[in-house]
Coordinates of C-alpha atoms in Angstrom, one line a residue:
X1 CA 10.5 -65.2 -28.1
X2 CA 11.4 -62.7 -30.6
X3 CA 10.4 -58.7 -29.7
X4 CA 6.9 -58.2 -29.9
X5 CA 6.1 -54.9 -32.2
X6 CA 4.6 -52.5 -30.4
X7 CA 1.7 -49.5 -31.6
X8 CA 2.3 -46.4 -29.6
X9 CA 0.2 -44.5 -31.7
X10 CA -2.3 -42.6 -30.1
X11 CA -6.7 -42.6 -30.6
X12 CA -6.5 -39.2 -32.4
X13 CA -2.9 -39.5 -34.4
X14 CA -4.4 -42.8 -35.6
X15 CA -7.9 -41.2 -37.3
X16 CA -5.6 -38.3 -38.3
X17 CA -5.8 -37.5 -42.7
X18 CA -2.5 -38.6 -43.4
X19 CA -3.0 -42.2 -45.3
X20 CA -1.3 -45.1 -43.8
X21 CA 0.2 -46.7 -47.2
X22 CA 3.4 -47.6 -47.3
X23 CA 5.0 -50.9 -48.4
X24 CA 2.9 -54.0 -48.8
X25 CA -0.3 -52.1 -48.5
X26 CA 1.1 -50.2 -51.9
X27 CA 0.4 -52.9 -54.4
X28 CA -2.6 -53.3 -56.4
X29 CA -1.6 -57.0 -57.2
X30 CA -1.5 -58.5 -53.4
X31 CA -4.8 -59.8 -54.3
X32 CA -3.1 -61.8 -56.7
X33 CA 0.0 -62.4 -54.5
X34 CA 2.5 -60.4 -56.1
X35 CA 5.0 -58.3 -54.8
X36 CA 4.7 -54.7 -53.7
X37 CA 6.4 -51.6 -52.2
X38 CA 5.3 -47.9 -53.9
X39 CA 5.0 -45.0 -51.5
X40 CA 2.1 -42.5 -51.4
X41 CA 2.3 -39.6 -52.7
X42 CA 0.2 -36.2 -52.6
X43 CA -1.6 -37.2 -56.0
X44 CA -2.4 -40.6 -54.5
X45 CA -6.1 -40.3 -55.1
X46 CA -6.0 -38.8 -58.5
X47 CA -6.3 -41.7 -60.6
X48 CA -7.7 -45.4 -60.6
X49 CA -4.9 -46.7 -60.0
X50 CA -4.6 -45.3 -56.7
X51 CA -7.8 -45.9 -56.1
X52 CA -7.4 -50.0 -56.5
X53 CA -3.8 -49.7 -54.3
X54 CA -5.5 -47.4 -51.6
X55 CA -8.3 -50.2 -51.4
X56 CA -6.0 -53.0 -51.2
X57 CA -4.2 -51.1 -48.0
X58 CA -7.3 -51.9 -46.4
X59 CA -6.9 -55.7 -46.8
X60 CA -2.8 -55.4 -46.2
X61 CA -4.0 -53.7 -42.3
X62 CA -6.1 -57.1 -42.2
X63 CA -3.2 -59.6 -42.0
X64 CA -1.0 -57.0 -39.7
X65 CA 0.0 -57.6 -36.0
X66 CA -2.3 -55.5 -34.3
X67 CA -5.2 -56.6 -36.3
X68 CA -5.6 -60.3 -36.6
X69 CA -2.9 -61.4 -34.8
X70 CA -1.9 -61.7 -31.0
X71 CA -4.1 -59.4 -29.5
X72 CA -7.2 -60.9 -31.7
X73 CA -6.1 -64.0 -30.5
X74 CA -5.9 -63.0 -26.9
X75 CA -9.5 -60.9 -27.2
X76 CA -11.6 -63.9 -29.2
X77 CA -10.4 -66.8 -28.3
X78 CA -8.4 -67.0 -25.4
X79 CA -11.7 -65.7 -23.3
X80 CA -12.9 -68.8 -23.9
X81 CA -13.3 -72.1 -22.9
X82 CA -12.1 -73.6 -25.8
X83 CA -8.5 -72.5 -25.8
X84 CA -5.6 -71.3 -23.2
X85 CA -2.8 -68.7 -23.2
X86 CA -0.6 -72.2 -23.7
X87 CA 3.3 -71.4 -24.5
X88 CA 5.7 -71.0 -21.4
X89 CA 4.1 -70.0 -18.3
X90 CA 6.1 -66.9 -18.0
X91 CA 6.0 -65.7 -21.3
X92 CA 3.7 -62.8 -22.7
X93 CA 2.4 -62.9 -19.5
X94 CA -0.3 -60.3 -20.2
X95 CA -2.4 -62.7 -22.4
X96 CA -3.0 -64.4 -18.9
X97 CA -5.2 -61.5 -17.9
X98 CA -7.3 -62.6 -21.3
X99 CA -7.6 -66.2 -19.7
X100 CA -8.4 -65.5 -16.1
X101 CA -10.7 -61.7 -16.8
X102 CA -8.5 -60.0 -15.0
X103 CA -7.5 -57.6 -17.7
X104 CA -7.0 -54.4 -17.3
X105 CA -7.4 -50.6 -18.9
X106 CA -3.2 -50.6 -19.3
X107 CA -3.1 -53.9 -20.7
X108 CA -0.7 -53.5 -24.2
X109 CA -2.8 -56.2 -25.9
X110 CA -5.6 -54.7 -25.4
X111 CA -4.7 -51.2 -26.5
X112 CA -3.5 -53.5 -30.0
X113 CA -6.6 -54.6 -30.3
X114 CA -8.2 -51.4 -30.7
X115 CA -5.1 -49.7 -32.6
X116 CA -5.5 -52.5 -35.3
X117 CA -9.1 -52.0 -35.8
X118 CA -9.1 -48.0 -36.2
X119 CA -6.1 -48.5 -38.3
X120 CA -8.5 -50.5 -40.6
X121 CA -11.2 -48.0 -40.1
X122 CA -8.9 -44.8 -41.0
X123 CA -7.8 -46.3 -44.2
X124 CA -11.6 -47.4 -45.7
X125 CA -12.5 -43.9 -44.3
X126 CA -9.9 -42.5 -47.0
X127 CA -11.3 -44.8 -49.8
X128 CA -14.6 -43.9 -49.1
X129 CA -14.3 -40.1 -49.2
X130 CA -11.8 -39.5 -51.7
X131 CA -12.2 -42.4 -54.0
X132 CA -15.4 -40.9 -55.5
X133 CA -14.1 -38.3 -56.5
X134 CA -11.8 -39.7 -59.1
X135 CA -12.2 -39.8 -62.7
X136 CA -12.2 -43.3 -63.4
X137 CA -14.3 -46.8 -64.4
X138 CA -17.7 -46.2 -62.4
X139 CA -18.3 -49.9 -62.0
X140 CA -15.2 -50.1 -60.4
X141 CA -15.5 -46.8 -58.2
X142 CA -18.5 -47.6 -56.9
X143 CA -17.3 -51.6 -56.0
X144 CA -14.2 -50.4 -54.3
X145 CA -16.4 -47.9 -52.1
X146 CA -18.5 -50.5 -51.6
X147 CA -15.3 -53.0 -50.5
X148 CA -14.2 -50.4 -48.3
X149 CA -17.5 -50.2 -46.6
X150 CA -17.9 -53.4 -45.9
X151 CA -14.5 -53.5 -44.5
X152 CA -15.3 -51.0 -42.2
X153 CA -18.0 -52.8 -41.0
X154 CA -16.2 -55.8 -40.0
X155 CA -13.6 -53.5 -37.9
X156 CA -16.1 -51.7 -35.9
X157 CA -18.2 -55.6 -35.6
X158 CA -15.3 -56.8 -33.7
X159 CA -14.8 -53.4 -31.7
X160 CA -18.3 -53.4 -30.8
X161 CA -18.3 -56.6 -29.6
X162 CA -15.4 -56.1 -27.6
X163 CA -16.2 -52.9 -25.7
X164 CA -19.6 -52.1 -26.1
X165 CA -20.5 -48.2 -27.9
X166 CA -16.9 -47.1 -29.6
X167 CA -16.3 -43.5 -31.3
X168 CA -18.0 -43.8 -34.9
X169 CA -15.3 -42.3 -37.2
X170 CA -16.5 -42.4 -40.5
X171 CA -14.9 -39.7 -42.5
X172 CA -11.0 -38.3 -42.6
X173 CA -10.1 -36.6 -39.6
X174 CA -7.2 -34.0 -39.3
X175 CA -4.6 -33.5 -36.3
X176 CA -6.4 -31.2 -35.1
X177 CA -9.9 -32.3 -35.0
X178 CA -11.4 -33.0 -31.4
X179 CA -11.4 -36.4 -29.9
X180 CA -14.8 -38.3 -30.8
X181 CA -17.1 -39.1 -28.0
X182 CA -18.3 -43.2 -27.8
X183 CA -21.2 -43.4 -29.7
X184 CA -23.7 -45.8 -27.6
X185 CA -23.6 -49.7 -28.3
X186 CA -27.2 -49.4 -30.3
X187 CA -25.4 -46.4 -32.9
X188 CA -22.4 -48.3 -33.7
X189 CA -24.4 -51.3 -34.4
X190 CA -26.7 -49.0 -36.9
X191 CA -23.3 -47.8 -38.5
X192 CA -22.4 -51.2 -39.5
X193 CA -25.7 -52.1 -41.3
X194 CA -25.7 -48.8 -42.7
X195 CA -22.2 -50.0 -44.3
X196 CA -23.0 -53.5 -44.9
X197 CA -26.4 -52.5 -47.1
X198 CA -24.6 -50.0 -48.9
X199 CA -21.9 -52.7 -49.5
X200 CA -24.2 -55.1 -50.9
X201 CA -26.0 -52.7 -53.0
X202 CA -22.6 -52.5 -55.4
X203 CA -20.8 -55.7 -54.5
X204 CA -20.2 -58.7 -57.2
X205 CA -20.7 -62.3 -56.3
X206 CA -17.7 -64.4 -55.6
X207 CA -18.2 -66.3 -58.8
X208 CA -17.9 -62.8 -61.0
X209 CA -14.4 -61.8 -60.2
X210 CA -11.4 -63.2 -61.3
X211 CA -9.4 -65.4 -60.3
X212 CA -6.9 -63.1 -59.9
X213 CA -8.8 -61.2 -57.4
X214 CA -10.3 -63.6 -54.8
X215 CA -10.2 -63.0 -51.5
X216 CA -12.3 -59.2 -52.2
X217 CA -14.9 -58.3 -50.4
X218 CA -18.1 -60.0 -51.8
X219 CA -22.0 -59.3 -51.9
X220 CA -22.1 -63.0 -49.9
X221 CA -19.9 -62.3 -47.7
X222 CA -21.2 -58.6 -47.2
X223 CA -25.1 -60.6 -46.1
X224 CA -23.1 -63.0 -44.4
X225 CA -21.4 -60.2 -42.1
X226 CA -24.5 -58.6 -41.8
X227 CA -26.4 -62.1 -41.2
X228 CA -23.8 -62.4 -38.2
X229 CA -24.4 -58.6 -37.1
X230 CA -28.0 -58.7 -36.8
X231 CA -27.9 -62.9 -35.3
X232 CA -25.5 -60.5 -32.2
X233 CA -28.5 -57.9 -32.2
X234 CA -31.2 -61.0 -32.1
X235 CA -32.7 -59.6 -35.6
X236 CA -34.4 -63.6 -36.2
X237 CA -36.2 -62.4 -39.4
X238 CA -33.2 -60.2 -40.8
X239 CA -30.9 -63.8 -40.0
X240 CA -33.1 -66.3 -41.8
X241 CA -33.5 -63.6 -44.6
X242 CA -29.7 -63.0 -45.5
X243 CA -28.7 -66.4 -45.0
X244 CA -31.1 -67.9 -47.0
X245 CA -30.4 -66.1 -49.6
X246 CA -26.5 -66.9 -49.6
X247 CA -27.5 -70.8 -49.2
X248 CA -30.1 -70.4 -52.3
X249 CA -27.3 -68.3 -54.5
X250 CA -25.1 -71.3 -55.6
X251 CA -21.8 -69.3 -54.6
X252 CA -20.6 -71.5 -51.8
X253 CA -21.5 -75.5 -50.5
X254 CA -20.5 -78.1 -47.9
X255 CA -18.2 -79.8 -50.7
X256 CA -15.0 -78.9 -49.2
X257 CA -13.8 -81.8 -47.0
X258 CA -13.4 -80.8 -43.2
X259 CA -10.0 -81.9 -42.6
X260 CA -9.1 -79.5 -46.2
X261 CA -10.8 -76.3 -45.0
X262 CA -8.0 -75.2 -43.3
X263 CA -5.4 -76.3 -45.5
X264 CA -3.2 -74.4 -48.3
X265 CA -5.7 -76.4 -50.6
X266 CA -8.7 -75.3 -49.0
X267 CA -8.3 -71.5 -49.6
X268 CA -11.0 -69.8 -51.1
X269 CA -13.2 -72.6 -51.5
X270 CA -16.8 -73.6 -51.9
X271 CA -16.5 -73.1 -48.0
X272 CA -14.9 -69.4 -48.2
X273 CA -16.8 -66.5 -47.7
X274 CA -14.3 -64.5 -46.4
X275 CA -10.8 -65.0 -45.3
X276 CA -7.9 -62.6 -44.9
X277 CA -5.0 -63.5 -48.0
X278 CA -1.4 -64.5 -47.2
X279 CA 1.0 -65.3 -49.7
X280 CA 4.4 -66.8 -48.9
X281 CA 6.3 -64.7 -51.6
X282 CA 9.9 -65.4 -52.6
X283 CA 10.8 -61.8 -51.8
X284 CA 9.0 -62.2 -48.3
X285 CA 6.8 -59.6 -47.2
X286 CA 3.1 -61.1 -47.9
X287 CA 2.7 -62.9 -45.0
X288 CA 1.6 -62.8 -41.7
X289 CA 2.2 -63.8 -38.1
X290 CA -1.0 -65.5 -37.1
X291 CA 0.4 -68.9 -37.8
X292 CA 3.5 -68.7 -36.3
X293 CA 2.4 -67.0 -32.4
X294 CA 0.2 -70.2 -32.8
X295 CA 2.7 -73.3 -33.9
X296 CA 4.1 -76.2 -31.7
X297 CA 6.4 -74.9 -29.2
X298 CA 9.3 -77.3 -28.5
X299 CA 13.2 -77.4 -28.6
X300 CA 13.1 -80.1 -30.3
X301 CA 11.7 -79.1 -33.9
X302 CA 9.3 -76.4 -33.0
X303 CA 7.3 -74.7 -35.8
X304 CA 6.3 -71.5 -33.4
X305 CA 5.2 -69.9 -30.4
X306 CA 2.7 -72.0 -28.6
X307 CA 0.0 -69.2 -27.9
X308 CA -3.4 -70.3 -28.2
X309 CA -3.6 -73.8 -27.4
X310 CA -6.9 -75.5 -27.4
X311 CA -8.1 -77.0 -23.7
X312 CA -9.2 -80.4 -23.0
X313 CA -13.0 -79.1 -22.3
X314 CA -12.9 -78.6 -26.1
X315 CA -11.1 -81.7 -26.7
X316 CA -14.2 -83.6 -24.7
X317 CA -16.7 -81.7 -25.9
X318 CA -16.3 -83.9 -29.0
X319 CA -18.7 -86.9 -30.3
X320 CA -17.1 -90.3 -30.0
X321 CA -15.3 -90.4 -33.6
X322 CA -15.9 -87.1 -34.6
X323 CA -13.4 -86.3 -37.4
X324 CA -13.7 -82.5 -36.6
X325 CA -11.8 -83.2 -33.3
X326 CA -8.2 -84.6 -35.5
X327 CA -8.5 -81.5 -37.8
X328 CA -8.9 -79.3 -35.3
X329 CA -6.3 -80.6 -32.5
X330 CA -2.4 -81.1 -33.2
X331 CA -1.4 -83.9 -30.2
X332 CA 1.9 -84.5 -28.7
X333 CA 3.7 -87.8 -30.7
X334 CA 1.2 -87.2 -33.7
X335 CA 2.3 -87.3 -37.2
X336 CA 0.6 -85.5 -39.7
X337 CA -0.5 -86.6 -43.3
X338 CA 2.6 -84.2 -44.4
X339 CA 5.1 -86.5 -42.1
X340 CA 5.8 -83.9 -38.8
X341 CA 5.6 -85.7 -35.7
X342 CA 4.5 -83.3 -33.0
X343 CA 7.5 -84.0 -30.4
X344 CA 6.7 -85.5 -27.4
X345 CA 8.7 -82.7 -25.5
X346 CA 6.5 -79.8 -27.0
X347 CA 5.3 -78.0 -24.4
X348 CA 1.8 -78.0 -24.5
X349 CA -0.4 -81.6 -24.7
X350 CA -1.9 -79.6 -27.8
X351 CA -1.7 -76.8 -30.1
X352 CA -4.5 -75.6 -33.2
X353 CA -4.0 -77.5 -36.0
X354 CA -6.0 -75.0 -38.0
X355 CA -3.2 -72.7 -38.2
X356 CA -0.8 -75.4 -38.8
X357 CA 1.0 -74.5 -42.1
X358 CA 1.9 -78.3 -43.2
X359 CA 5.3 -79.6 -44.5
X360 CA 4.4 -79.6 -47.8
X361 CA 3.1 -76.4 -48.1
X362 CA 4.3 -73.1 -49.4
X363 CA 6.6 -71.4 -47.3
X364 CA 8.2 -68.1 -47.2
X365 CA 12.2 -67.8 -47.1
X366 CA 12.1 -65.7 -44.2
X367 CA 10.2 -68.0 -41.9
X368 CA 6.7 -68.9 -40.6
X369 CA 6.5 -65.1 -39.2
X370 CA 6.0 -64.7 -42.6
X371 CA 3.3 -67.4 -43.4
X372 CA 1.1 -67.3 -46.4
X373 CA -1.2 -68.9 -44.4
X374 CA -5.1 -67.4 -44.1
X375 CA -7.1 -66.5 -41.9
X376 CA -10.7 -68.2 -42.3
X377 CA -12.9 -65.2 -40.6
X378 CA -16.4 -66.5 -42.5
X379 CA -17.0 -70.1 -43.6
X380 CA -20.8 -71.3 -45.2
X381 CA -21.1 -73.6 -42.6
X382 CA -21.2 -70.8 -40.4
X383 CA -24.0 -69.6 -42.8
X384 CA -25.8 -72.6 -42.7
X385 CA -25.8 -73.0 -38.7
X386 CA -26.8 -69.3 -38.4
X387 CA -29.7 -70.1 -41.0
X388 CA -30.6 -73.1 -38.4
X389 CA -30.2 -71.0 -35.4
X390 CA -32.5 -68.3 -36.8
X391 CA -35.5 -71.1 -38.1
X392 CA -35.4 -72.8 -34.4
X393 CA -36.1 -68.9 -32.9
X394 CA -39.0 -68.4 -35.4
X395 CA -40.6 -72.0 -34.9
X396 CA -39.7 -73.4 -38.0
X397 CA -37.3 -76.1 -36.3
X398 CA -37.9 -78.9 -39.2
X399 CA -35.8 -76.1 -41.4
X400 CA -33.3 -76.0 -38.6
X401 CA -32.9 -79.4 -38.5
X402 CA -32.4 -79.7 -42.3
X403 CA -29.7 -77.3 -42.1
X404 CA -28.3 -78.6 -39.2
X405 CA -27.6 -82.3 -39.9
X406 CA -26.8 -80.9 -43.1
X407 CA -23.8 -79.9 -41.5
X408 CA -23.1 -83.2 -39.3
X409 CA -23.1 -84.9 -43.0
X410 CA -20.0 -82.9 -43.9
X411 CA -18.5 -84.0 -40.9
X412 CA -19.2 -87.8 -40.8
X413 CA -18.3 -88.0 -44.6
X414 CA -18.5 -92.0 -45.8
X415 CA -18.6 -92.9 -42.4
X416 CA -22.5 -94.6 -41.5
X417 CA -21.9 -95.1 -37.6
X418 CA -20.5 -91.5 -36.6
X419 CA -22.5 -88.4 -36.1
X420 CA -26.2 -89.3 -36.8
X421 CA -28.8 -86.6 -37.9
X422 CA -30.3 -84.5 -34.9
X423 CA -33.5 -85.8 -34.6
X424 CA -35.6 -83.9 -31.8
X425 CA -38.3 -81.8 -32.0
X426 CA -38.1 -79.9 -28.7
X427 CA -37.3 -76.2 -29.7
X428 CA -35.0 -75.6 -26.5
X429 CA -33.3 -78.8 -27.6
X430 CA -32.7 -77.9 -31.2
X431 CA -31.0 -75.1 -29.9
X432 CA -28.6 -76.5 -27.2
X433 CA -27.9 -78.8 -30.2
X434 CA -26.6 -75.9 -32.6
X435 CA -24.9 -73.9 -29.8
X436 CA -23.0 -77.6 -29.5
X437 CA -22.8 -77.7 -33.1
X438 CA -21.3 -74.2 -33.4
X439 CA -19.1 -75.4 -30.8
X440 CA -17.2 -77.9 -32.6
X441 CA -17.7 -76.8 -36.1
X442 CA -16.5 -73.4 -35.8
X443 CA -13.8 -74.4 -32.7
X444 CA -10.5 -72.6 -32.2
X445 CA -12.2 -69.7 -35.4
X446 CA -12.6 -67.2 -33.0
X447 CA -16.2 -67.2 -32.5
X448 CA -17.2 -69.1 -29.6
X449 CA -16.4 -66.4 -26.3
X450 CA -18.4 -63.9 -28.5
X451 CA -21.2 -66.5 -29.1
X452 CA -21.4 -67.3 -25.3
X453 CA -22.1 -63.7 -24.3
X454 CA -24.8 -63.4 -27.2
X455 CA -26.5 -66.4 -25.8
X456 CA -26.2 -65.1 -22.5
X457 CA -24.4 -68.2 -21.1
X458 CA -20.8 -66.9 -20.8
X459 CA -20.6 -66.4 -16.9
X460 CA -22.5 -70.2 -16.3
X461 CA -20.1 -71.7 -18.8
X462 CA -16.9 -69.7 -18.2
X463 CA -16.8 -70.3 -14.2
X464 CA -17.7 -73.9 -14.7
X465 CA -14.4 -74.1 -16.9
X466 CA -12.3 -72.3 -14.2
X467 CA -12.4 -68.8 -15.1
X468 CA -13.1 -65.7 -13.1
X469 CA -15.9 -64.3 -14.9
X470 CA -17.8 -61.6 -13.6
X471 CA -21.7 -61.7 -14.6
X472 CA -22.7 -58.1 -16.1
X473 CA -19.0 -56.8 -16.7
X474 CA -16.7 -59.7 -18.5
X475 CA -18.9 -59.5 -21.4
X476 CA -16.7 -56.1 -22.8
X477 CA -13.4 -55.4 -22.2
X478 CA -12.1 -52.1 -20.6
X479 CA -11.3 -49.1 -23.1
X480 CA -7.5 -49.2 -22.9
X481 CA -6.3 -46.4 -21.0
X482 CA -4.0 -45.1 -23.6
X483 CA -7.2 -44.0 -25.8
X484 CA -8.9 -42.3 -22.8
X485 CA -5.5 -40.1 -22.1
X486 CA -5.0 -39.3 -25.8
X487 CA -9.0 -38.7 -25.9
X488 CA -8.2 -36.0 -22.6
X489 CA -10.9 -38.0 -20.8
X490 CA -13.6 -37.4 -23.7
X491 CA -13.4 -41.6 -23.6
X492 CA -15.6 -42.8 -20.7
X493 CA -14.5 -46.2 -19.6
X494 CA -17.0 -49.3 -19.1
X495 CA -18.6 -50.4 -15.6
X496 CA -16.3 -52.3 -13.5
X497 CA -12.8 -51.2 -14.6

């Protein structure tokens, strides 16, 4: 396996006022796939122009390694039951600790993980204190703010979910300013409505930008977030609320075909309400990693790394002829619809055919570590379960139901003897069948360890698949010990590490 980039950066140099833009994160065409590579300078922030390329840094830090790629990986999805470190045994051995819980404070994933995020957080804190003010459009000042905050929201979502109460930085911080304090679990949860609600406020639909620009933040996917954020905080009322109004705006549907989702085809869909933009340029450079650290591993015709494999509790967790199961799972000795035969020396039994990038598909001249492939972080039928979930909890499971099978229809397609409608009126059964649902639906999408410890099942259901869980400490990870020594102990960590 090829060298693994490292961040050595540390908490404070990270939040420090110096603006991460170089490269990539310079253009203010990525949305549109083009190619990039201006350097900051000190008047940076003095026109709209910079304003638009300081924005789109933001989205560049969402693609990058630290962010969504093999650390993410290892904190969402390996935890659970529906995937495994996979690859060789004794490779990156330290995503093990991921599988089995035994991670610890000095684990270098880990300490990714959290250098990704506040890299995010550091460059919407920039946009959002210096971009207003610039003399410049004030539709388009106030939407870029408003981009910026709901990106901010999503960073310190997946950090609060991960270790519990995390420092709130939310304004430019110099090299000299004192290490932040953690902010309790309860504060940093009222930070991210606080910058989800100001993001909608400003935000256009989907449908009103251009083409050109899909792939921006959105005012659906800004409720959705916040839909998902409060459904975490058990917020019923808020839940139903936000997702009924997404489901009743006419921006997104189930029209996208199941087995297309997660194709080159498939981006930014019906079914998109937010995923992070790759583009396989000729000049290289506007990709990302997450497909490859994911591809069949074999000698013979491999297409990656192997990481992430899904287990074969997933694969049986299936309904007999569920279509969901063949988009979802790449099989040793399959052949794809694009003509690759998975060989029957690969590794692993099976590998996530949601980050396949297919034959006949673009592809970037310097190599699957550059994919164009994206990164689906928040589909409608996500929407629409949440929507059910919510309905069930307030006693309006006929709703639930509706939006439910609504979702099983998708999946069937033509097909009359596969996947009937959900048909009991039980409450508690209604909602062991969306948990199920969520299951399969949203498998391998980084969602399902993070759903378990909402639902409070993780420990039951984590031990039963092998996994040493531990009740009332698993449920976070420990704050890497890099941030508490750059912090000079003002980080505390969490019980149990």
């Amino acid at each position: 396996m090829k060298n693994l980039p490292q961040f050595n950066t540390y908490f404070r140099a990270l939040l420090a006022g110096t603006l991460l833009l170089f490269g990539q994160a310079c253009s203010e065409e990525f949305l549109d796939k083009r190619p990039q590579g201006e350097q900051v300078t000190e008047d940076f922030f003095n026109s709209q122009e910079g304003a638009v390329r300081a924005t789109n840094a933001i989205y560049w830090q969402l693609r990058q390694w630290p962010t969504h790629v093999f650390s993410f990986i290892g904190v969402s999805s390996i935890t659970s039951d529906d995937a495994e470190k996979g690859s060789e045994p004794n490779d990156a051995i330290f995503l093990n600790e991921f599988d089995q819980f035994t991670v610890s404070p000095t684990n270098s994933g880990l300490n990714d993980f959290w250098t990704g995020q506040y890299l995010g957080i550091a460059k919407a804190n920039q946009v959002i204190q210096r971009v207003p003010a610039i003399q410049m459009d004030t539709t388009l000042r106030s939407r870029l703010i408003g981009e910026a905050r709901m990106l901010r929201a999503y960073f310190y979502f997946n950090l609060v979910r991960t270790f519990g109460g995390v420092p709130l930085i939310t304004a430019i911080q110099g090299d000299e300013a004192p290490a932040t304090p953690r902010s309790t679990r309860e504060q940093t949860y009222q930070q991210i409505e606080t910058d989800l609600r100001a993001a909608i406020a400003v935000l256009p639909e989907k449908s009103q930008y251009p083409t050109t620009e899909l792939g921006r933040a959105t005012r659906g996917a800004a409720k959705g977030l916040l839909a998902k954020v409060s459904m975490y905080q058990g917020k019923w009322p808020q839940v139903l609320q936000l997702t009924d109004e997404i489901m009743k705006s006419g921006e997104y549907d189930l029209s996208t075909p199941y087995e297309v989702i997660f194709t080159e085809a498939g981006e930014n869909s019906r079914e998109s309400v937010f995923e992070v933009q790759a583009a396989a340029l000729p000049q290289c450079g506007g990709g990302s990693q997450y497909a490859e650290v994911q591809g069949v591993r074999s000698a013979q015709a491999g297409l990656g790394w192997g990481f992430n494999v899904p287990t074969q509790d997933l694969f049986n967790a299936y309904e007999t002829g569920d279509p969901r199961r063949d988009a979802t799972f790449l099989v040793r000795g399959e052949t794809t619809r694009d003509g690759y035969t998975v060989p029957q020396t690969a590794i692993n039994p099976y590998y996530n055919q949601k980050a396949y990038v297919g034959l006949n598909e673009s592809r970037s001249p310097c190599g699957l570590g550059d994919s164009g492939k994206n990164i689906r972080l928040l589909r409608y039928a996500d929407i629409v379960l949440m929507y059910a979930e919510a309905a069930n909890e307030l006693n309006q499971t006929p709703a639930a139901l509706t939006a439910l099978n609504s979702v099983r229809a998708r999946a069937r397609g033509s097909s009359t003897t596969v996947l009937p409608n959900v048909t009991a009126t039980d409450r508690t059964q209604v909602r062991n069948a969306i948990w199920r649902e969520r299951r399969v639906e949203l498998a391998m999408e980084h969602d399902r360890f993070w759903d378990l410890v909402r639902q409070g099942r993780a420990a039951e259901v984590l031990r039963a698949a092998g996994k040493q869980f531990m009740q009332n400490r698993n449920e976070i990870m420990p704050i890497p010990q890099q941030q508490i020594d750059a912090s000079g102990n003002v980080l505390t960590q969490n019980p149990g590490y």
